[in-house]
mmCIF file of the C-alpha atoms, coordinates in Angstrom:
data_MODEL
# 
_entry.id   MODEL 
# 
loop_
_atom_site.group_PDB 
_atom_site.id 
_atom_site.type_symbol 
_atom_site.label_atom_id 
_atom_site.label_alt_id 
_atom_site.label_comp_id 
_atom_site.label_asym_id 
_atom_site.label_entity_id 
_atom_site.label_seq_id 
_atom_site.pdbx_PDB_ins_code 
_atom_site.Cartn_x 
_atom_site.Cartn_y 
_atom_site.Cartn_z 
_atom_site.occupancy 
_atom_site.B_iso_or_equiv 
_atom_site.pdbx_formal_charge 
_atom_site.auth_seq_id 
_atom_site.auth_comp_id 
_atom_site.auth_asym_id 
_atom_site.auth_atom_id 
_atom_site.pdbx_PDB_model_num 
ATOM 1   C CA . MET A 1 1   ? 19.841  -45.723 -44.499 1.00 0.00 ? 1   MET A CA 1 
ATOM 2   C CA . LYS A 1 2   ? 16.813  -45.699 -46.817 1.00 0.00 ? 2   LYS A CA 1 
ATOM 3   C CA . LYS A 1 3   ? 14.497  -46.454 -43.878 1.00 0.00 ? 3   LYS A CA 1 
ATOM 4   C CA . THR A 1 4   ? 16.035  -43.591 -41.886 1.00 0.00 ? 4   THR A CA 1 
ATOM 5   C CA . LEU A 1 5   ? 15.573  -41.151 -44.781 1.00 0.00 ? 5   LEU A CA 1 
ATOM 6   C CA . LEU A 1 6   ? 12.008  -42.367 -45.335 1.00 0.00 ? 6   LEU A CA 1 
ATOM 7   C CA . ALA A 1 7   ? 11.203  -41.966 -41.611 1.00 0.00 ? 7   ALA A CA 1 
ATOM 8   C CA . LEU A 1 8   ? 12.786  -38.484 -41.595 1.00 0.00 ? 8   LEU A CA 1 
ATOM 9   C CA . PHE A 1 9   ? 10.815  -37.487 -44.697 1.00 0.00 ? 9   PHE A CA 1 
ATOM 10  C CA . LEU A 1 10  ? 7.525   -38.784 -43.251 1.00 0.00 ? 10  LEU A CA 1 
ATOM 11  C CA . GLY A 1 11  ? 8.207   -37.058 -39.929 1.00 0.00 ? 11  GLY A CA 1 
ATOM 12  C CA . MET A 1 12  ? 8.918   -33.722 -41.609 1.00 0.00 ? 12  MET A CA 1 
ATOM 13  C CA . SER A 1 13  ? 5.803   -34.106 -43.770 1.00 0.00 ? 13  SER A CA 1 
ATOM 14  C CA . ALA A 1 14  ? 3.658   -34.767 -40.685 1.00 0.00 ? 14  ALA A CA 1 
ATOM 15  C CA . ILE A 1 15  ? 5.101   -31.704 -38.931 1.00 0.00 ? 15  ILE A CA 1 
ATOM 16  C CA . ALA A 1 16  ? 4.510   -29.519 -42.003 1.00 0.00 ? 16  ALA A CA 1 
ATOM 17  C CA . LEU A 1 17  ? 0.948   -30.823 -42.372 1.00 0.00 ? 17  LEU A CA 1 
ATOM 18  C CA . ALA A 1 18  ? 0.190   -30.170 -38.686 1.00 0.00 ? 18  ALA A CA 1 
ATOM 19  C CA . GLN A 1 19  ? 1.642   -26.674 -38.950 1.00 0.00 ? 19  GLN A CA 1 
ATOM 20  C CA . GLU A 1 20  ? -0.430  -25.957 -42.063 1.00 0.00 ? 20  GLU A CA 1 
ATOM 21  C CA . LYS A 1 21  ? -3.627  -27.101 -40.311 1.00 0.00 ? 21  LYS A CA 1 
ATOM 22  C CA . SER A 1 22  ? -2.912  -24.928 -37.278 1.00 0.00 ? 22  SER A CA 1 
ATOM 23  C CA . GLN A 1 23  ? -2.391  -21.908 -39.582 1.00 0.00 ? 23  GLN A CA 1 
ATOM 24  C CA . GLU A 1 24  ? -5.720  -22.633 -41.283 1.00 0.00 ? 24  GLU A CA 1 
ATOM 25  C CA . GLN A 1 25  ? -7.425  -22.712 -37.884 1.00 0.00 ? 25  GLN A CA 1 
ATOM 26  C CA . GLU A 1 26  ? -5.657  -19.460 -36.905 1.00 0.00 ? 26  GLU A CA 1 
ATOM 27  C CA . GLU A 1 27  ? -6.711  -17.749 -40.132 1.00 0.00 ? 27  GLU A CA 1 
ATOM 28  C CA . SER A 1 28  ? -10.308 -18.902 -40.104 1.00 0.00 ? 28  SER A CA 1 
ATOM 29  C CA . PRO A 1 29  ? -12.395 -17.230 -42.801 1.00 0.00 ? 29  PRO A CA 1 
ATOM 30  C CA . ILE A 1 30  ? -14.317 -14.111 -41.874 1.00 0.00 ? 30  ILE A CA 1 
ATOM 31  C CA . SER A 1 31  ? -17.892 -14.562 -42.977 1.00 0.00 ? 31  SER A CA 1 
ATOM 32  C CA . HIS A 1 32  ? -18.898 -10.878 -42.822 1.00 0.00 ? 32  HIS A CA 1 
ATOM 33  C CA . ARG A 1 33  ? -16.478 -8.656  -44.751 1.00 0.00 ? 33  ARG A CA 1 
ATOM 34  C CA . HIS A 1 34  ? -18.473 -5.469  -45.459 1.00 0.00 ? 34  HIS A CA 1 
ATOM 35  C CA . GLU A 1 35  ? -19.204 -2.581  -43.090 1.00 0.00 ? 35  GLU A CA 1 
ATOM 36  C CA . LEU A 1 36  ? -21.303 0.564   -43.370 1.00 0.00 ? 36  LEU A CA 1 
ATOM 37  C CA . ARG A 1 37  ? -20.948 3.287   -40.727 1.00 0.00 ? 37  ARG A CA 1 
ATOM 38  C CA . ILE A 1 38  ? -22.273 6.796   -40.191 1.00 0.00 ? 38  ILE A CA 1 
ATOM 39  C CA . ASP A 1 39  ? -20.611 9.356   -37.943 1.00 0.00 ? 39  ASP A CA 1 
ATOM 40  C CA . ALA A 1 40  ? -23.181 10.327  -35.310 1.00 0.00 ? 40  ALA A CA 1 
ATOM 41  C CA . LEU A 1 41  ? -21.150 13.292  -34.013 1.00 0.00 ? 41  LEU A CA 1 
ATOM 42  C CA . GLU A 1 42  ? -20.987 14.989  -37.422 1.00 0.00 ? 42  GLU A CA 1 
ATOM 43  C CA . GLY A 1 43  ? -24.757 14.961  -37.632 1.00 0.00 ? 43  GLY A CA 1 
ATOM 44  C CA . LEU A 1 44  ? -25.188 16.331  -34.106 1.00 0.00 ? 44  LEU A CA 1 
ATOM 45  C CA . ILE A 1 45  ? -22.403 18.921  -33.836 1.00 0.00 ? 45  ILE A CA 1 
ATOM 46  C CA . VAL A 1 46  ? -21.945 20.078  -37.433 1.00 0.00 ? 46  VAL A CA 1 
ATOM 47  C CA . PRO A 1 47  ? -24.795 19.770  -39.894 1.00 0.00 ? 47  PRO A CA 1 
ATOM 48  C CA . ALA A 1 48  ? -22.997 17.244  -42.100 1.00 0.00 ? 48  ALA A CA 1 
ATOM 49  C CA . ILE A 1 49  ? -23.117 13.611  -43.162 1.00 0.00 ? 49  ILE A CA 1 
ATOM 50  C CA . ASP A 1 50  ? -20.020 11.394  -42.917 1.00 0.00 ? 50  ASP A CA 1 
ATOM 51  C CA . VAL A 1 51  ? -20.586 7.864   -44.268 1.00 0.00 ? 51  VAL A CA 1 
ATOM 52  C CA . SER A 1 52  ? -17.904 5.144   -44.397 1.00 0.00 ? 52  SER A CA 1 
ATOM 53  C CA . TYR A 1 53  ? -17.618 1.783   -46.127 1.00 0.00 ? 53  TYR A CA 1 
ATOM 54  C CA . GLU A 1 54  ? -14.929 -0.719  -45.141 1.00 0.00 ? 54  GLU A CA 1 
ATOM 55  C CA . TYR A 1 55  ? -13.938 -4.032  -46.699 1.00 0.00 ? 55  TYR A CA 1 
ATOM 56  C CA . ILE A 1 56  ? -12.333 -6.434  -44.221 1.00 0.00 ? 56  ILE A CA 1 
ATOM 57  C CA . ILE A 1 57  ? -9.252  -8.014  -45.836 1.00 0.00 ? 57  ILE A CA 1 
ATOM 58  C CA . SER A 1 58  ? -8.372  -10.184 -42.830 1.00 0.00 ? 58  SER A CA 1 
ATOM 59  C CA . LYS A 1 59  ? -8.844  -10.119 -39.084 1.00 0.00 ? 59  LYS A CA 1 
ATOM 60  C CA . TYR A 1 60  ? -5.835  -7.794  -38.949 1.00 0.00 ? 60  TYR A CA 1 
ATOM 61  C CA . SER A 1 61  ? -6.570  -5.283  -41.755 1.00 0.00 ? 61  SER A CA 1 
ATOM 62  C CA . GLY A 1 62  ? -9.159  -3.507  -43.857 1.00 0.00 ? 62  GLY A CA 1 
ATOM 63  C CA . VAL A 1 63  ? -9.514  -0.876  -46.570 1.00 0.00 ? 63  VAL A CA 1 
ATOM 64  C CA . GLY A 1 64  ? -12.273 1.656   -46.894 1.00 0.00 ? 64  GLY A CA 1 
ATOM 65  C CA . ILE A 1 65  ? -13.532 5.004   -48.059 1.00 0.00 ? 65  ILE A CA 1 
ATOM 66  C CA . SER A 1 66  ? -15.321 7.820   -46.229 1.00 0.00 ? 66  SER A CA 1 
ATOM 67  C CA . THR A 1 67  ? -17.412 10.564  -47.781 1.00 0.00 ? 67  THR A CA 1 
ATOM 68  C CA . TYR A 1 68  ? -18.113 13.842  -45.971 1.00 0.00 ? 68  TYR A CA 1 
ATOM 69  C CA . VAL A 1 69  ? -20.793 16.250  -47.214 1.00 0.00 ? 69  VAL A CA 1 
ATOM 70  C CA . SER A 1 70  ? -21.618 19.501  -45.403 1.00 0.00 ? 70  SER A CA 1 
ATOM 71  C CA . LEU A 1 71  ? -25.292 20.372  -45.120 1.00 0.00 ? 71  LEU A CA 1 
ATOM 72  C CA . ASP A 1 72  ? -24.543 23.906  -43.868 1.00 0.00 ? 72  ASP A CA 1 
ATOM 73  C CA . SER A 1 73  ? -24.836 26.741  -46.387 1.00 0.00 ? 73  SER A CA 1 
ATOM 74  C CA . ASP A 1 74  ? -23.212 29.157  -43.910 1.00 0.00 ? 74  ASP A CA 1 
ATOM 75  C CA . THR A 1 75  ? -19.766 30.323  -45.017 1.00 0.00 ? 75  THR A CA 1 
ATOM 76  C CA . ASN A 1 76  ? -18.304 29.663  -41.544 1.00 0.00 ? 76  ASN A CA 1 
ATOM 77  C CA . ASN A 1 77  ? -18.009 25.969  -42.425 1.00 0.00 ? 77  ASN A CA 1 
ATOM 78  C CA . TYR A 1 78  ? -14.930 25.921  -44.643 1.00 0.00 ? 78  TYR A CA 1 
ATOM 79  C CA . GLN A 1 79  ? -15.076 22.302  -45.902 1.00 0.00 ? 79  GLN A CA 1 
ATOM 80  C CA . LYS A 1 80  ? -18.032 21.395  -48.100 1.00 0.00 ? 80  LYS A CA 1 
ATOM 81  C CA . PHE A 1 81  ? -16.991 17.966  -49.372 1.00 0.00 ? 81  PHE A CA 1 
ATOM 82  C CA . ALA A 1 82  ? -14.249 15.408  -48.702 1.00 0.00 ? 82  ALA A CA 1 
ATOM 83  C CA . ILE A 1 83  ? -13.535 11.894  -49.872 1.00 0.00 ? 83  ILE A CA 1 
ATOM 84  C CA . THR A 1 84  ? -11.059 9.840   -47.832 1.00 0.00 ? 84  THR A CA 1 
ATOM 85  C CA . PRO A 1 85  ? -9.703  6.413   -48.821 1.00 0.00 ? 85  PRO A CA 1 
ATOM 86  C CA . TYR A 1 86  ? -7.873  4.621   -45.986 1.00 0.00 ? 86  TYR A CA 1 
ATOM 87  C CA . TYR A 1 87  ? -6.032  1.462   -44.947 1.00 0.00 ? 87  TYR A CA 1 
ATOM 88  C CA . ARG A 1 88  ? -6.373  0.123   -41.390 1.00 0.00 ? 88  ARG A CA 1 
ATOM 89  C CA . GLN A 1 89  ? -4.213  -2.222  -39.393 1.00 0.00 ? 89  GLN A CA 1 
ATOM 90  C CA . TYR A 1 90  ? -5.883  -3.820  -36.343 1.00 0.00 ? 90  TYR A CA 1 
ATOM 91  C CA . PHE A 1 91  ? -3.875  -4.760  -33.275 1.00 0.00 ? 91  PHE A CA 1 
ATOM 92  C CA . PHE A 1 92  ? -4.656  -7.273  -30.521 1.00 0.00 ? 92  PHE A CA 1 
ATOM 93  C CA . SER A 1 93  ? -7.445  -8.856  -32.623 1.00 0.00 ? 93  SER A CA 1 
ATOM 94  C CA . LYS A 1 94  ? -7.366  -12.506 -31.561 1.00 0.00 ? 94  LYS A CA 1 
ATOM 95  C CA . GLU A 1 95  ? -11.005 -13.457 -32.045 1.00 0.00 ? 95  GLU A CA 1 
ATOM 96  C CA . ASP A 1 96  ? -12.185 -15.303 -35.140 1.00 0.00 ? 96  ASP A CA 1 
ATOM 97  C CA . PHE A 1 97  ? -14.593 -12.469 -35.947 1.00 0.00 ? 97  PHE A CA 1 
ATOM 98  C CA . GLY A 1 98  ? -11.530 -10.174 -36.123 1.00 0.00 ? 98  GLY A CA 1 
ATOM 99  C CA . ALA A 1 99  ? -11.021 -6.681  -37.540 1.00 0.00 ? 99  ALA A CA 1 
ATOM 100 C CA . LYS A 1 100 ? -11.979 -4.989  -34.300 1.00 0.00 ? 100 LYS A CA 1 
ATOM 101 C CA . GLY A 1 101 ? -10.244 -3.433  -31.346 1.00 0.00 ? 101 GLY A CA 1 
ATOM 102 C CA . PHE A 1 102 ? -7.454  -0.863  -31.468 1.00 0.00 ? 102 PHE A CA 1 
ATOM 103 C CA . PHE A 1 103 ? -6.436  0.273   -34.980 1.00 0.00 ? 103 PHE A CA 1 
ATOM 104 C CA . ALA A 1 104 ? -4.158  2.687   -36.780 1.00 0.00 ? 104 ALA A CA 1 
ATOM 105 C CA . GLU A 1 105 ? -4.958  3.972   -40.251 1.00 0.00 ? 105 GLU A CA 1 
ATOM 106 C CA . GLY A 1 106 ? -3.128  5.755   -43.010 1.00 0.00 ? 106 GLY A CA 1 
ATOM 107 C CA . LEU A 1 107 ? -5.318  7.899   -45.221 1.00 0.00 ? 107 LEU A CA 1 
ATOM 108 C CA . LEU A 1 108 ? -5.484  10.216  -48.197 1.00 0.00 ? 108 LEU A CA 1 
ATOM 109 C CA . GLN A 1 109 ? -8.031  13.009  -48.507 1.00 0.00 ? 109 GLN A CA 1 
ATOM 110 C CA . LEU A 1 110 ? -9.415  15.092  -51.329 1.00 0.00 ? 110 LEU A CA 1 
ATOM 111 C CA . GLY A 1 111 ? -11.230 18.080  -49.852 1.00 0.00 ? 111 GLY A CA 1 
ATOM 112 C CA . MET A 1 112 ? -13.209 20.947  -51.372 1.00 0.00 ? 112 MET A CA 1 
ATOM 113 C CA . GLY A 1 113 ? -14.690 24.042  -49.841 1.00 0.00 ? 113 GLY A CA 1 
ATOM 114 C CA . ASP A 1 114 ? -15.009 27.814  -49.621 1.00 0.00 ? 114 ASP A CA 1 
ATOM 115 C CA . ASP A 1 115 ? -12.618 30.283  -48.052 1.00 0.00 ? 115 ASP A CA 1 
ATOM 116 C CA . ASP A 1 116 ? -13.632 33.864  -47.299 1.00 0.00 ? 116 ASP A CA 1 
ATOM 117 C CA . GLU A 1 117 ? -10.979 36.530  -47.728 1.00 0.00 ? 117 GLU A CA 1 
ATOM 118 C CA . TYR A 1 118 ? -11.542 39.881  -46.028 1.00 0.00 ? 118 TYR A CA 1 
ATOM 119 C CA . PHE A 1 119 ? -9.806  42.982  -47.331 1.00 0.00 ? 119 PHE A CA 1 
ATOM 120 C CA . TYR A 1 120 ? -9.886  46.705  -46.557 1.00 0.00 ? 120 TYR A CA 1 
ATOM 121 C CA . ILE A 1 121 ? -11.140 49.009  -49.321 1.00 0.00 ? 121 ILE A CA 1 
ATOM 122 C CA . ASP A 1 122 ? -11.326 52.491  -47.749 1.00 0.00 ? 122 ASP A CA 1 
ATOM 123 C CA . ASP A 1 123 ? -12.594 54.253  -44.622 1.00 0.00 ? 123 ASP A CA 1 
ATOM 124 C CA . THR A 1 124 ? -16.252 53.454  -45.303 1.00 0.00 ? 124 THR A CA 1 
ATOM 125 C CA . ASN A 1 125 ? -16.498 49.794  -46.272 1.00 0.00 ? 125 ASN A CA 1 
ATOM 126 C CA . ASN A 1 126 ? -14.713 46.449  -46.235 1.00 0.00 ? 126 ASN A CA 1 
ATOM 127 C CA . GLY A 1 127 ? -14.853 43.825  -48.955 1.00 0.00 ? 127 GLY A CA 1 
ATOM 128 C CA . VAL A 1 128 ? -15.254 40.083  -48.834 1.00 0.00 ? 128 VAL A CA 1 
ATOM 129 C CA . THR A 1 129 ? -14.307 37.693  -51.610 1.00 0.00 ? 129 THR A CA 1 
ATOM 130 C CA . GLU A 1 130 ? -15.124 34.033  -51.592 1.00 0.00 ? 130 GLU A CA 1 
ATOM 131 C CA . SER A 1 131 ? -12.714 31.607  -53.220 1.00 0.00 ? 131 SER A CA 1 
ATOM 132 C CA . ASN A 1 132 ? -13.309 27.935  -53.837 1.00 0.00 ? 132 ASN A CA 1 
ATOM 133 C CA . TRP A 1 133 ? -10.507 25.516  -53.104 1.00 0.00 ? 133 TRP A CA 1 
ATOM 134 C CA . THR A 1 134 ? -9.686  21.881  -53.831 1.00 0.00 ? 134 THR A CA 1 
ATOM 135 C CA . LYS A 1 135 ? -6.768  20.210  -52.060 1.00 0.00 ? 135 LYS A CA 1 
ATOM 136 C CA . PHE A 1 136 ? -5.203  16.786  -51.689 1.00 0.00 ? 136 PHE A CA 1 
ATOM 137 C CA . GLY A 1 137 ? -3.686  15.649  -48.394 1.00 0.00 ? 137 GLY A CA 1 
ATOM 138 C CA . ILE A 1 138 ? -2.271  12.757  -46.424 1.00 0.00 ? 138 ILE A CA 1 
ATOM 139 C CA . GLY A 1 139 ? -2.933  11.830  -42.801 1.00 0.00 ? 139 GLY A CA 1 
ATOM 140 C CA . PHE A 1 140 ? -3.024  9.365   -39.945 1.00 0.00 ? 140 PHE A CA 1 
ATOM 141 C CA . ALA A 1 141 ? -5.615  8.327   -37.341 1.00 0.00 ? 141 ALA A CA 1 
ATOM 142 C CA . VAL A 1 142 ? -6.006  5.895   -34.446 1.00 0.00 ? 142 VAL A CA 1 
ATOM 143 C CA . GLY A 1 143 ? -9.138  4.493   -32.910 1.00 0.00 ? 143 GLY A CA 1 
ATOM 144 C CA . GLN A 1 144 ? -11.081 1.711   -31.285 1.00 0.00 ? 144 GLN A CA 1 
ATOM 145 C CA . LYS A 1 145 ? -13.822 -0.434  -32.822 1.00 0.00 ? 145 LYS A CA 1 
ATOM 146 C CA . TRP A 1 146 ? -16.283 -2.655  -31.008 1.00 0.00 ? 146 TRP A CA 1 
ATOM 147 C CA . VAL A 1 147 ? -18.317 -5.229  -32.977 1.00 0.00 ? 147 VAL A CA 1 
ATOM 148 C CA . SER A 1 148 ? -21.152 -7.212  -31.419 1.00 0.00 ? 148 SER A CA 1 
ATOM 149 C CA . LYS A 1 149 ? -21.762 -10.839 -32.353 1.00 0.00 ? 149 LYS A CA 1 
ATOM 150 C CA . ASN A 1 150 ? -24.776 -9.816  -34.430 1.00 0.00 ? 150 ASN A CA 1 
ATOM 151 C CA . GLY A 1 151 ? -22.718 -7.258  -36.417 1.00 0.00 ? 151 GLY A CA 1 
ATOM 152 C CA . PHE A 1 152 ? -23.506 -3.881  -34.848 1.00 0.00 ? 152 PHE A CA 1 
ATOM 153 C CA . ILE A 1 153 ? -20.525 -1.514  -34.650 1.00 0.00 ? 153 ILE A CA 1 
ATOM 154 C CA . VAL A 1 154 ? -19.484 1.362   -32.421 1.00 0.00 ? 154 VAL A CA 1 
ATOM 155 C CA . GLU A 1 155 ? -16.273 3.153   -33.373 1.00 0.00 ? 155 GLU A CA 1 
ATOM 156 C CA . LEU A 1 156 ? -14.255 6.063   -31.976 1.00 0.00 ? 156 LEU A CA 1 
ATOM 157 C CA . ASN A 1 157 ? -11.365 7.553   -33.949 1.00 0.00 ? 157 ASN A CA 1 
ATOM 158 C CA . LEU A 1 158 ? -9.145  10.619  -33.876 1.00 0.00 ? 158 LEU A CA 1 
ATOM 159 C CA . GLY A 1 159 ? -6.530  11.923  -36.283 1.00 0.00 ? 159 GLY A CA 1 
ATOM 160 C CA . GLY A 1 160 ? -5.735  14.447  -38.930 1.00 0.00 ? 160 GLY A CA 1 
ATOM 161 C CA . GLY A 1 161 ? -3.458  15.337  -41.769 1.00 0.00 ? 161 GLY A CA 1 
ATOM 162 C CA . ARG A 1 162 ? -1.931  18.006  -43.921 1.00 0.00 ? 162 ARG A CA 1 
ATOM 163 C CA . TYR A 1 163 ? -3.061  19.331  -47.282 1.00 0.00 ? 163 TYR A CA 1 
ATOM 164 C CA . PHE A 1 164 ? -0.518  19.982  -50.009 1.00 0.00 ? 164 PHE A CA 1 
ATOM 165 C CA . GLY A 1 165 ? -0.374  23.265  -51.909 1.00 0.00 ? 165 GLY A CA 1 
ATOM 166 C CA . GLU A 1 166 ? -0.277  26.898  -50.939 1.00 0.00 ? 166 GLU A CA 1 
ATOM 167 C CA . ASP A 1 167 ? -3.428  28.253  -52.561 1.00 0.00 ? 167 ASP A CA 1 
ATOM 168 C CA . ALA A 1 168 ? -6.621  29.187  -50.697 1.00 0.00 ? 168 ALA A CA 1 
ATOM 169 C CA . GLY A 1 169 ? -8.035  26.886  -48.091 1.00 0.00 ? 169 GLY A CA 1 
ATOM 170 C CA . PRO A 1 170 ? -6.787  25.262  -44.917 1.00 0.00 ? 170 PRO A CA 1 
ATOM 171 C CA . GLU A 1 171 ? -3.321  23.787  -44.400 1.00 0.00 ? 171 GLU A CA 1 
ATOM 172 C CA . GLY A 1 172 ? -4.598  20.714  -42.556 1.00 0.00 ? 172 GLY A CA 1 
ATOM 173 C CA . PHE A 1 173 ? -7.671  18.662  -41.789 1.00 0.00 ? 173 PHE A CA 1 
ATOM 174 C CA . PHE A 1 174 ? -9.223  16.825  -38.849 1.00 0.00 ? 174 PHE A CA 1 
ATOM 175 C CA . ARG A 1 175 ? -10.438 13.222  -38.938 1.00 0.00 ? 175 ARG A CA 1 
ATOM 176 C CA . GLY A 1 176 ? -12.385 11.851  -36.054 1.00 0.00 ? 176 GLY A CA 1 
ATOM 177 C CA . GLY A 1 177 ? -15.730 11.046  -34.627 1.00 0.00 ? 177 GLY A CA 1 
ATOM 178 C CA . ALA A 1 178 ? -18.044 8.513   -33.064 1.00 0.00 ? 178 ALA A CA 1 
ATOM 179 C CA . SER A 1 179 ? -19.615 6.184   -35.613 1.00 0.00 ? 179 SER A CA 1 
ATOM 180 C CA . ILE A 1 180 ? -22.296 3.546   -35.501 1.00 0.00 ? 180 ILE A CA 1 
ATOM 181 C CA . GLY A 1 181 ? -22.833 0.935   -38.166 1.00 0.00 ? 181 GLY A CA 1 
ATOM 182 C CA . TYR A 1 182 ? -23.366 -2.638  -39.220 1.00 0.00 ? 182 TYR A CA 1 
ATOM 183 C CA . ARG A 1 183 ? -21.132 -5.438  -40.535 1.00 0.00 ? 183 ARG A CA 1 
ATOM 184 C CA . PHE A 1 184 ? -22.685 -7.758  -43.107 1.00 0.00 ? 184 PHE A CA 1 
# 
């Protein structure tokens, strides 16, 4: 009886040890966990800079922050500044390098800008008032990320969200673009 229990215990220990080793191989450490990206479309289409930093938690997830700054002094561009923290979940990422491929992200956004309000004064002239706004919102985006073996990144993403509050400014926001960057 003691020999049977000892054999059963040793067998279960060997199975547990083998399972633990296979999990360690599956969750191999990611050597490069930091990414810097710049949105190339923002610079070409809208005179603005959109820079993102992402920290890779595992081959399946990452957290980051994006900063948008408008370089246009024209009042037609409503958003002047935005800061967007996000969490990403990567799907179908089976390579050891990980944190690439199709992703979905949940995000928060703090945006600031100008909103022109036009009003009618009398028969001869119209008035324009400019109001500054600051709003907080929540959103969602999906995208695809490609990472080369030497760390260069190309990313496409598309999404948006809704701002809270009923004061001046937009009700929602757009998140998307084509970014290039580097993982180090």
